[in-house]
């Protein structure tokens, strides 16, 4: 009797027949998922598969980010701060994964990318509806972005909905108001279809929370979670910019933008400006 020394024996209880059972592949719809990578270069370029998978996996993670942000906003509306912070914590881990993922695409050299870039036409990450949705959910709203999705009614409807819904920051400020904090009416009654702008009247509120953290621990923790969220988003934006610069230099983007200089301007955008401004005031 031969003994296979480097083979793990299958246990008797392991299910082998999936003719009438749901399998791993069928549950995850793997035939659909793994057939969605369709390179367009002719002849097919070796590195195009990397380019496609990089962006497809990003879209999958963005789908989960949106799921968690929508849930966090709903929990804030119902005054369940703990559940909202749990969802935000998960988003932070996803953000870390998304940022680290740029290092894989950065292995694509300028020469390699140039050999199939022309086949992309005008397709560009600028046209990612889910990325815009995340920005809207966090408060960076811009109605001028919506017509980009006129040919995609489902995406346009999603963005229209988020444009008119309070951002997660709006929901947090409304939550603080219901908890008895002195949130200015000018902030509570603002037009939520507009991007949140720095409101100096909010800074004293956050100064009070930070300087009395032991008495306001939930609010204090939430402030720091939101700061983490913005920091992570800015790191993602910066890593994106550097990867693009590394790959195409200062050339224009496939979608018609100026490329790196356009991405640079995004680093000036902020979600929760008062949570950063208050740091200058603490201890004065």
PDB file of C-alpha atoms in Angstrom:
ATOM      1  CA  UNK A   1       0.000   0.000   0.000  1.00  0.00           C
ATOM      2  CA  UNK A   2       1.546   3.294  -1.110  1.00  0.00           C
ATOM      3  CA  UNK A   3       1.506   6.259   1.243  1.00  0.00           C
ATOM      4  CA  UNK A   4       1.308   9.710  -0.324  1.00  0.00           C
ATOM      5  CA  UNK A   5       3.390  11.809   2.045  1.00  0.00           C
ATOM      6  CA  UNK A   6       2.592  15.239   0.610  1.00  0.00           C
ATOM      7  CA  UNK A   7      -1.143  14.866   0.046  1.00  0.00           C
ATOM      8  CA  UNK A   8      -3.841  15.816   2.492  1.00  0.00           C
ATOM      9  CA  UNK A   9      -6.561  13.143   2.598  1.00  0.00           C
ATOM     10  CA  UNK A  10     -10.130  14.306   2.103  1.00  0.00           C
ATOM     11  CA  UNK A  11     -12.345  13.774   5.102  1.00  0.00           C
ATOM     12  CA  UNK A  12     -15.366  11.541   4.577  1.00  0.00           C
ATOM     13  CA  UNK A  13     -17.774  14.327   5.513  1.00  0.00           C
ATOM     14  CA  UNK A  14     -16.624  16.727   2.799  1.00  0.00           C
ATOM     15  CA  UNK A  15     -19.425  17.309   0.261  1.00  0.00           C
ATOM     16  CA  UNK A  16     -18.407  16.361  -3.268  1.00  0.00           C
ATOM     17  CA  UNK A  17     -21.652  16.176  -5.235  1.00  0.00           C
ATOM     18  CA  UNK A  18     -23.110  19.584  -6.213  1.00  0.00           C
ATOM     19  CA  UNK A  19     -25.516  18.399  -8.860  1.00  0.00           C
ATOM     20  CA  UNK A  20     -28.436  19.410  -6.603  1.00  0.00           C
ATOM     21  CA  UNK A  21     -26.637  21.646  -4.086  1.00  0.00           C
ATOM     22  CA  UNK A  22     -25.498  25.245  -4.167  1.00  0.00           C
ATOM     23  CA  UNK A  23     -21.725  25.412  -4.562  1.00  0.00           C
ATOM     24  CA  UNK A  24     -19.160  28.080  -3.778  1.00  0.00           C
ATOM     25  CA  UNK A  25     -19.005  29.061  -7.441  1.00  0.00           C
ATOM     26  CA  UNK A  26     -22.755  29.268  -7.909  1.00  0.00           C
ATOM     27  CA  UNK A  27     -23.259  31.275  -4.702  1.00  0.00           C
ATOM     28  CA  UNK A  28     -20.659  33.845  -5.816  1.00  0.00           C
ATOM     29  CA  UNK A  29     -21.798  33.779  -9.457  1.00  0.00           C
ATOM     30  CA  UNK A  30     -18.209  33.033 -10.454  1.00  0.00           C
ATOM     31  CA  UNK A  31     -18.979  32.109 -14.076  1.00  0.00           C
ATOM     32  CA  UNK A  32     -20.458  35.609 -14.516  1.00  0.00           C
ATOM     33  CA  UNK A  33     -17.787  37.371 -12.451  1.00  0.00           C
ATOM     34  CA  UNK A  34     -14.797  35.682 -14.058  1.00  0.00           C
ATOM     35  CA  UNK A  35     -16.126  36.132 -17.577  1.00  0.00           C
ATOM     36  CA  UNK A  36     -16.466  39.918 -17.115  1.00  0.00           C
ATOM     37  CA  UNK A  37     -12.828  40.617 -18.025  1.00  0.00           C
ATOM     38  CA  UNK A  38     -12.950  41.324 -21.758  1.00  0.00           C
ATOM     39  CA  UNK A  39      -9.776  42.970 -23.093  1.00  0.00           C
ATOM     40  CA  UNK A  40     -10.330  45.149 -26.164  1.00  0.00           C
ATOM     41  CA  UNK A  41      -6.753  45.482 -27.428  1.00  0.00           C
ATOM     42  CA  UNK A  42      -5.927  43.743 -30.723  1.00  0.00           C
ATOM     43  CA  UNK A  43      -3.906  41.643 -30.427  1.00  0.00           C
ATOM     44  CA  UNK A  44      -4.729  41.256 -26.746  1.00  0.00           C
ATOM     45  CA  UNK A  45      -2.047  42.937 -24.645  1.00  0.00           C
ATOM     46  CA  UNK A  46      -0.739  40.956 -21.671  1.00  0.00           C
ATOM     47  CA  UNK A  47      -1.160  43.840 -19.186  1.00  0.00           C
ATOM     48  CA  UNK A  48      -4.709  44.818 -20.081  1.00  0.00           C
ATOM     49  CA  UNK A  49      -6.088  42.115 -17.790  1.00  0.00           C
ATOM     50  CA  UNK A  50      -4.330  43.788 -14.841  1.00  0.00           C
ATOM     51  CA  UNK A  51      -5.858  47.136 -15.832  1.00  0.00           C
ATOM     52  CA  UNK A  52      -9.372  45.693 -16.033  1.00  0.00           C
ATOM     53  CA  UNK A  53      -9.205  43.708 -12.783  1.00  0.00           C
ATOM     54  CA  UNK A  54      -7.753  46.702 -10.913  1.00  0.00           C
ATOM     55  CA  UNK A  55     -10.742  48.828 -11.836  1.00  0.00           C
ATOM     56  CA  UNK A  56     -13.357  46.105 -11.470  1.00  0.00           C
ATOM     57  CA  UNK A  57     -12.221  45.231  -7.949  1.00  0.00           C
ATOM     58  CA  UNK A  58     -12.225  48.934  -7.092  1.00  0.00           C
ATOM     59  CA  UNK A  59     -15.847  49.142  -8.216  1.00  0.00           C
ATOM     60  CA  UNK A  60     -16.754  46.119  -6.067  1.00  0.00           C
ATOM     61  CA  UNK A  61     -15.190  47.737  -3.003  1.00  0.00           C
ATOM     62  CA  UNK A  62     -16.925  51.037  -3.800  1.00  0.00           C
ATOM     63  CA  UNK A  63     -20.225  49.158  -3.889  1.00  0.00           C
ATOM     64  CA  UNK A  64     -19.566  47.969  -0.345  1.00  0.00           C
ATOM     65  CA  UNK A  65     -18.438  51.447   0.766  1.00  0.00           C
ATOM     66  CA  UNK A  66     -21.740  52.880  -0.464  1.00  0.00           C
ATOM     67  CA  UNK A  67     -23.661  50.099   1.277  1.00  0.00           C
ATOM     68  CA  UNK A  68     -21.938  50.899   4.569  1.00  0.00           C
ATOM     69  CA  UNK A  69     -22.251  54.683   4.247  1.00  0.00           C
ATOM     70  CA  UNK A  70     -25.964  54.438   3.471  1.00  0.00           C
ATOM     71  CA  UNK A  71     -26.427  52.191   6.499  1.00  0.00           C
ATOM     72  CA  UNK A  72     -24.362  54.502   8.719  1.00  0.00           C
ATOM     73  CA  UNK A  73     -26.517  57.450   7.681  1.00  0.00           C
ATOM     74  CA  UNK A  74     -29.697  55.490   8.466  1.00  0.00           C
ATOM     75  CA  UNK A  75     -28.369  54.479  11.886  1.00  0.00           C
ATOM     76  CA  UNK A  76     -27.459  58.080  12.678  1.00  0.00           C
ATOM     77  CA  UNK A  77     -31.025  59.094  11.772  1.00  0.00           C
ATOM     78  CA  UNK A  78     -32.278  56.540  14.294  1.00  0.00           C
ATOM     79  CA  UNK A  79     -29.756  57.740  16.921  1.00  0.00           C
ATOM     80  CA  UNK A  80     -27.839  54.462  16.877  1.00  0.00           C
ATOM     81  CA  UNK A  81     -24.339  55.942  16.990  1.00  0.00           C
ATOM     82  CA  UNK A  82     -22.638  52.644  17.826  1.00  0.00           C
ATOM     83  CA  UNK A  83     -23.927  50.875  14.724  1.00  0.00           C
ATOM     84  CA  UNK A  84     -23.048  53.894  12.562  1.00  0.00           C
ATOM     85  CA  UNK A  85     -19.477  53.936  13.860  1.00  0.00           C
ATOM     86  CA  UNK A  86     -19.158  50.197  13.225  1.00  0.00           C
ATOM     87  CA  UNK A  87     -20.077  50.772   9.579  1.00  0.00           C
ATOM     88  CA  UNK A  88     -17.618  53.664   9.296  1.00  0.00           C
ATOM     89  CA  UNK A  89     -14.878  51.496  10.816  1.00  0.00           C
ATOM     90  CA  UNK A  90     -15.488  48.928   8.086  1.00  0.00           C
ATOM     91  CA  UNK A  91     -15.273  51.648   5.435  1.00  0.00           C
ATOM     92  CA  UNK A  92     -11.893  52.659   6.841  1.00  0.00           C
ATOM     93  CA  UNK A  93     -10.562  49.124   6.338  1.00  0.00           C
ATOM     94  CA  UNK A  94     -11.900  49.092   2.772  1.00  0.00           C
ATOM     95  CA  UNK A  95     -10.190  52.416   2.135  1.00  0.00           C
ATOM     96  CA  UNK A  96      -6.885  50.946   3.263  1.00  0.00           C
ATOM     97  CA  UNK A  97      -7.305  48.073   0.818  1.00  0.00           C
ATOM     98  CA  UNK A  98      -8.203  50.447  -2.022  1.00  0.00           C
ATOM     99  CA  UNK A  99      -5.158  52.609  -1.355  1.00  0.00           C
ATOM    100  CA  UNK A 100      -2.749  49.682  -1.157  1.00  0.00           C
ATOM    101  CA  UNK A 101      -4.220  48.313  -4.386  1.00  0.00           C
ATOM    102  CA  UNK A 102      -2.646  51.177  -6.358  1.00  0.00           C
ATOM    103  CA  UNK A 103       0.751  49.517  -5.838  1.00  0.00           C
ATOM    104  CA  UNK A 104      -0.378  46.671  -8.108  1.00  0.00           C
ATOM    105  CA  UNK A 105      -1.355  49.006 -10.940  1.00  0.00           C
ATOM    106  CA  UNK A 106       1.904  50.909 -10.425  1.00  0.00           C
ATOM    107  CA  UNK A 107       3.743  47.849 -11.772  1.00  0.00           C
ATOM    108  CA  UNK A 108       2.320  48.822 -15.178  1.00  0.00           C
ATOM    109  CA  UNK A 109       5.123  50.751 -16.883  1.00  0.00           C
ATOM    110  CA  UNK A 110       4.502  53.725 -19.221  1.00  0.00           C
ATOM    111  CA  UNK A 111       5.644  51.657 -22.195  1.00  0.00           C
ATOM    112  CA  UNK A 112       3.302  48.763 -21.364  1.00  0.00           C
ATOM    113  CA  UNK A 113       0.294  51.024 -20.844  1.00  0.00           C
ATOM    114  CA  UNK A 114       0.954  52.988 -24.027  1.00  0.00           C
ATOM    115  CA  UNK A 115       0.652  49.771 -26.024  1.00  0.00           C
ATOM    116  CA  UNK A 116      -3.071  49.377 -25.236  1.00  0.00           C
ATOM    117  CA  UNK A 117      -4.194  52.787 -23.918  1.00  0.00           C
ATOM    118  CA  UNK A 118      -5.545  53.933 -27.289  1.00  0.00           C
ATOM    119  CA  UNK A 119      -8.037  51.038 -27.253  1.00  0.00           C
ATOM    120  CA  UNK A 120      -9.749  52.511 -24.174  1.00  0.00           C
ATOM    121  CA  UNK A 121     -11.250  55.338 -26.214  1.00  0.00           C
ATOM    122  CA  UNK A 122     -12.792  57.928 -23.899  1.00  0.00           C
ATOM    123  CA  UNK A 123     -13.483  55.523 -21.039  1.00  0.00           C
ATOM    124  CA  UNK A 124     -12.041  56.918 -17.827  1.00  0.00           C
ATOM    125  CA  UNK A 125     -12.287  56.542 -14.059  1.00  0.00           C
ATOM    126  CA  UNK A 126     -13.818  60.031 -14.116  1.00  0.00           C
ATOM    127  CA  UNK A 127     -16.976  58.264 -15.298  1.00  0.00           C
ATOM    128  CA  UNK A 128     -17.215  56.017 -12.221  1.00  0.00           C
ATOM    129  CA  UNK A 129     -20.737  56.609 -10.921  1.00  0.00           C
ATOM    130  CA  UNK A 130     -19.989  54.813  -7.668  1.00  0.00           C
ATOM    131  CA  UNK A 131     -16.954  56.996  -6.975  1.00  0.00           C
ATOM    132  CA  UNK A 132     -19.125  60.095  -7.479  1.00  0.00           C
ATOM    133  CA  UNK A 133     -21.766  58.522  -5.262  1.00  0.00           C
ATOM    134  CA  UNK A 134     -19.240  58.070  -2.452  1.00  0.00           C
ATOM    135  CA  UNK A 135     -18.188  61.709  -2.802  1.00  0.00           C
ATOM    136  CA  UNK A 136     -21.841  62.784  -2.676  1.00  0.00           C
ATOM    137  CA  UNK A 137     -22.525  60.600   0.363  1.00  0.00           C
ATOM    138  CA  UNK A 138     -19.593  62.201   2.170  1.00  0.00           C
ATOM    139  CA  UNK A 139     -20.648  65.735   1.232  1.00  0.00           C
ATOM    140  CA  UNK A 140     -18.612  66.679  -1.862  1.00  0.00           C
ATOM    141  CA  UNK A 141     -21.688  67.239  -4.041  1.00  0.00           C
ATOM    142  CA  UNK A 142     -21.543  68.697  -7.519  1.00  0.00           C
ATOM    143  CA  UNK A 143     -24.698  68.632  -9.638  1.00  0.00           C
ATOM    144  CA  UNK A 144     -22.622  69.415 -12.738  1.00  0.00           C
ATOM    145  CA  UNK A 145     -21.231  65.880 -12.567  1.00  0.00           C
ATOM    146  CA  UNK A 146     -24.641  64.276 -13.100  1.00  0.00           C
ATOM    147  CA  UNK A 147     -25.064  64.919 -16.864  1.00  0.00           C
ATOM    148  CA  UNK A 148     -21.998  62.719 -17.447  1.00  0.00           C
ATOM    149  CA  UNK A 149     -24.368  59.829 -16.675  1.00  0.00           C
ATOM    150  CA  UNK A 150     -27.275  60.835 -18.945  1.00  0.00           C
ATOM    151  CA  UNK A 151     -26.690  57.687 -20.996  1.00  0.00           C
ATOM    152  CA  UNK A 152     -26.879  55.544 -17.844  1.00  0.00           C
ATOM    153  CA  UNK A 153     -30.305  56.157 -16.256  1.00  0.00           C
ATOM    154  CA  UNK A 154     -29.678  53.876 -13.280  1.00  0.00           C
ATOM    155  CA  UNK A 155     -26.451  55.644 -12.311  1.00  0.00           C
ATOM    156  CA  UNK A 156     -27.992  59.054 -12.868  1.00  0.00           C
ATOM    157  CA  UNK A 157     -30.932  58.164 -10.612  1.00  0.00           C
ATOM    158  CA  UNK A 158     -28.542  57.003  -7.874  1.00  0.00           C
ATOM    159  CA  UNK A 159     -26.636  60.275  -7.995  1.00  0.00           C
ATOM    160  CA  UNK A 160     -29.822  62.361  -8.090  1.00  0.00           C
ATOM    161  CA  UNK A 161     -31.017  60.554  -4.975  1.00  0.00           C
ATOM    162  CA  UNK A 162     -27.753  61.163  -3.125  1.00  0.00           C
ATOM    163  CA  UNK A 163     -27.621  64.782  -4.300  1.00  0.00           C
ATOM    164  CA  UNK A 164     -30.913  65.481  -2.532  1.00  0.00           C
ATOM    165  CA  UNK A 165     -30.195  63.360   0.538  1.00  0.00           C
ATOM    166  CA  UNK A 166     -28.305  64.620   3.606  1.00  0.00           C
ATOM    167  CA  UNK A 167     -24.653  63.595   3.600  1.00  0.00           C
ATOM    168  CA  UNK A 168     -23.273  61.508   6.436  1.00  0.00           C
ATOM    169  CA  UNK A 169     -21.880  64.737   7.926  1.00  0.00           C
ATOM    170  CA  UNK A 170     -25.339  66.344   7.738  1.00  0.00           C
ATOM    171  CA  UNK A 171     -26.758  63.301   9.528  1.00  0.00           C
ATOM    172  CA  UNK A 172     -24.054  63.471  12.205  1.00  0.00           C
ATOM    173  CA  UNK A 173     -24.722  67.152  12.865  1.00  0.00           C
ATOM    174  CA  UNK A 174     -28.468  66.483  13.061  1.00  0.00           C
ATOM    175  CA  UNK A 175     -27.722  63.656  15.507  1.00  0.00           C
ATOM    176  CA  UNK A 176     -25.671  66.021  17.684  1.00  0.00           C
ATOM    177  CA  UNK A 177     -28.555  68.496  17.652  1.00  0.00           C
ATOM    178  CA  UNK A 178     -30.984  65.820  18.857  1.00  0.00           C
ATOM    179  CA  UNK A 179     -28.528  64.919  21.626  1.00  0.00           C
ATOM    180  CA  UNK A 180     -28.657  68.474  22.946  1.00  0.00           C
ATOM    181  CA  UNK A 181     -25.552  69.971  21.376  1.00  0.00           C
ATOM    182  CA  UNK A 182     -25.720  73.560  20.140  1.00  0.00           C
ATOM    183  CA  UNK A 183     -25.632  73.026  16.391  1.00  0.00           C
ATOM    184  CA  UNK A 184     -26.317  76.329  14.566  1.00  0.00           C
ATOM    185  CA  UNK A 185     -29.605  76.546  12.665  1.00  0.00           C
ATOM    186  CA  UNK A 186     -27.693  77.832   9.631  1.00  0.00           C
ATOM    187  CA  UNK A 187     -26.031  74.423   9.384  1.00  0.00           C
ATOM    188  CA  UNK A 188     -29.108  72.335  10.132  1.00  0.00           C
ATOM    189  CA  UNK A 189     -31.202  74.186   7.538  1.00  0.00           C
ATOM    190  CA  UNK A 190     -28.616  74.318   4.757  1.00  0.00           C
ATOM    191  CA  UNK A 191     -29.340  73.249   1.169  1.00  0.00           C
ATOM    192  CA  UNK A 192     -28.124  69.634   1.169  1.00  0.00           C
ATOM    193  CA  UNK A 193     -27.827  69.581  -2.628  1.00  0.00           C
ATOM    194  CA  UNK A 194     -24.782  71.839  -2.283  1.00  0.00           C
ATOM    195  CA  UNK A 195     -21.295  70.795  -1.218  1.00  0.00           C
ATOM    196  CA  UNK A 196     -20.700  71.441   2.462  1.00  0.00           C
ATOM    197  CA  UNK A 197     -18.704  74.653   2.913  1.00  0.00           C
ATOM    198  CA  UNK A 198     -16.637  75.598   5.950  1.00  0.00           C
ATOM    199  CA  UNK A 199     -18.963  76.924   8.655  1.00  0.00           C
ATOM    200  CA  UNK A 200     -16.918  78.784  11.304  1.00  0.00           C
ATOM    201  CA  UNK A 201     -19.904  78.772  13.655  1.00  0.00           C
ATOM    202  CA  UNK A 202     -19.462  75.000  14.028  1.00  0.00           C
ATOM    203  CA  UNK A 203     -15.921  75.219  15.376  1.00  0.00           C
ATOM    204  CA  UNK A 204     -16.884  76.233  18.964  1.00  0.00           C
ATOM    205  CA  UNK A 205     -19.162  73.172  19.145  1.00  0.00           C
ATOM    206  CA  UNK A 206     -16.352  70.807  18.201  1.00  0.00           C
ATOM    207  CA  UNK A 207     -13.942  72.653  20.507  1.00  0.00           C
ATOM    208  CA  UNK A 208     -16.350  71.971  23.377  1.00  0.00           C
ATOM    209  CA  UNK A 209     -16.609  68.282  22.452  1.00  0.00           C
ATOM    210  CA  UNK A 210     -12.848  67.829  22.192  1.00  0.00           C
ATOM    211  CA  UNK A 211     -12.030  69.713  25.373  1.00  0.00           C
ATOM    212  CA  UNK A 212     -14.682  67.775  27.295  1.00  0.00           C
ATOM    213  CA  UNK A 213     -14.138  64.384  25.730  1.00  0.00           C
ATOM    214  CA  UNK A 214     -14.867  62.348  28.868  1.00  0.00           C
ATOM    215  CA  UNK A 215     -18.342  63.870  29.117  1.00  0.00           C
ATOM    216  CA  UNK A 216     -19.032  63.552  25.377  1.00  0.00           C
ATOM    217  CA  UNK A 217     -17.226  60.348  24.501  1.00  0.00           C
ATOM    218  CA  UNK A 218     -19.570  59.132  21.749  1.00  0.00           C
ATOM    219  CA  UNK A 219     -19.505  62.452  19.911  1.00  0.00           C
ATOM    220  CA  UNK A 220     -15.745  62.719  20.449  1.00  0.00           C
ATOM    221  CA  UNK A 221     -15.135  59.245  19.030  1.00  0.00           C
ATOM    222  CA  UNK A 222     -17.391  59.961  16.053  1.00  0.00           C
ATOM    223  CA  UNK A 223     -15.453  63.139  15.254  1.00  0.00           C
ATOM    224  CA  UNK A 224     -12.199  61.199  15.166  1.00  0.00           C
ATOM    225  CA  UNK A 225     -13.729  58.447  13.007  1.00  0.00           C
ATOM    226  CA  UNK A 226     -14.820  61.054  10.476  1.00  0.00           C
ATOM    227  CA  UNK A 227     -11.330  62.593  10.492  1.00  0.00           C
ATOM    228  CA  UNK A 228      -9.919  59.124   9.778  1.00  0.00           C
ATOM    229  CA  UNK A 229     -12.406  58.738   6.936  1.00  0.00           C
ATOM    230  CA  UNK A 230     -11.292  61.980   5.301  1.00  0.00           C
ATOM    231  CA  UNK A 231      -7.589  61.282   5.851  1.00  0.00           C
ATOM    232  CA  UNK A 232      -7.980  57.875   4.207  1.00  0.00           C
ATOM    233  CA  UNK A 233      -9.864  59.370   1.280  1.00  0.00           C
ATOM    234  CA  UNK A 234      -7.174  61.967   0.717  1.00  0.00           C
ATOM    235  CA  UNK A 235      -4.483  59.273   0.841  1.00  0.00           C
ATOM    236  CA  UNK A 236      -6.415  57.359  -1.830  1.00  0.00           C
ATOM    237  CA  UNK A 237      -6.656  60.504  -3.969  1.00  0.00           C
ATOM    238  CA  UNK A 238      -2.931  61.181  -3.592  1.00  0.00           C
ATOM    239  CA  UNK A 239      -1.972  57.587  -4.392  1.00  0.00           C
ATOM    240  CA  UNK A 240      -4.210  57.752  -7.453  1.00  0.00           C
ATOM    241  CA  UNK A 241      -2.519  60.933  -8.609  1.00  0.00           C
ATOM    242  CA  UNK A 242       0.971  59.497  -8.142  1.00  0.00           C
ATOM    243  CA  UNK A 243       0.092  56.283  -9.967  1.00  0.00           C
ATOM    244  CA  UNK A 244      -1.318  58.235 -12.906  1.00  0.00           C
ATOM    245  CA  UNK A 245       1.746  60.498 -12.993  1.00  0.00           C
ATOM    246  CA  UNK A 246       4.020  57.466 -12.867  1.00  0.00           C
ATOM    247  CA  UNK A 247       2.161  55.815 -15.741  1.00  0.00           C
ATOM    248  CA  UNK A 248       1.292  58.643 -18.178  1.00  0.00           C
ATOM    249  CA  UNK A 249       3.245  61.637 -16.898  1.00  0.00           C
ATOM    250  CA  UNK A 250       1.502  64.926 -17.627  1.00  0.00           C
ATOM    251  CA  UNK A 251      -0.532  63.713 -20.620  1.00  0.00           C
ATOM    252  CA  UNK A 252      -4.283  64.398 -20.770  1.00  0.00           C
ATOM    253  CA  UNK A 253      -6.639  61.755 -19.435  1.00  0.00           C
ATOM    254  CA  UNK A 254      -8.575  59.424 -21.724  1.00  0.00           C
ATOM    255  CA  UNK A 255     -11.827  61.030 -20.566  1.00  0.00           C
ATOM    256  CA  UNK A 256     -10.726  64.513 -21.672  1.00  0.00           C
ATOM    257  CA  UNK A 257      -9.427  65.880 -18.359  1.00  0.00           C
ATOM    258  CA  UNK A 258      -6.005  67.469 -17.997  1.00  0.00           C
ATOM    259  CA  UNK A 259      -4.866  64.354 -16.129  1.00  0.00           C
ATOM    260  CA  UNK A 260      -2.535  64.856 -13.180  1.00  0.00           C
ATOM    261  CA  UNK A 261      -3.295  68.567 -12.762  1.00  0.00           C
ATOM    262  CA  UNK A 262      -7.030  67.776 -12.635  1.00  0.00           C
ATOM    263  CA  UNK A 263      -6.449  65.139  -9.962  1.00  0.00           C
ATOM    264  CA  UNK A 264      -4.256  67.573  -8.033  1.00  0.00           C
ATOM    265  CA  UNK A 265      -7.226  69.921  -7.613  1.00  0.00           C
ATOM    266  CA  UNK A 266      -9.216  67.152  -5.907  1.00  0.00           C
ATOM    267  CA  UNK A 267      -6.711  67.234  -3.033  1.00  0.00           C
ATOM    268  CA  UNK A 268      -8.038  70.699  -2.185  1.00  0.00           C
ATOM    269  CA  UNK A 269     -11.546  69.338  -1.584  1.00  0.00           C
ATOM    270  CA  UNK A 270     -12.601  68.546   1.966  1.00  0.00           C
ATOM    271  CA  UNK A 271     -15.524  66.751   3.585  1.00  0.00           C
ATOM    272  CA  UNK A 272     -15.405  67.830   7.230  1.00  0.00           C
ATOM    273  CA  UNK A 273     -13.423  71.106   7.338  1.00  0.00           C
ATOM    274  CA  UNK A 274     -14.475  72.128  10.849  1.00  0.00           C
ATOM    275  CA  UNK A 275     -13.067  68.899  12.311  1.00  0.00           C
ATOM    276  CA  UNK A 276      -9.656  69.987  11.050  1.00  0.00           C
ATOM    277  CA  UNK A 277     -10.036  73.699  11.807  1.00  0.00           C
ATOM    278  CA  UNK A 278     -10.847  72.954  15.453  1.00  0.00           C
ATOM    279  CA  UNK A 279      -7.342  71.579  15.973  1.00  0.00           C
ATOM    280  CA  UNK A 280      -5.949  75.088  15.705  1.00  0.00           C
ATOM    281  CA  UNK A 281      -8.316  76.261  18.448  1.00  0.00           C
ATOM    282  CA  UNK A 282      -7.854  73.446  20.970  1.00  0.00           C
ATOM    283  CA  UNK A 283      -5.632  74.506  23.850  1.00  0.00           C
ATOM    284  CA  UNK A 284      -5.767  78.229  23.058  1.00  0.00           C
TER     285      UNK A 284
END
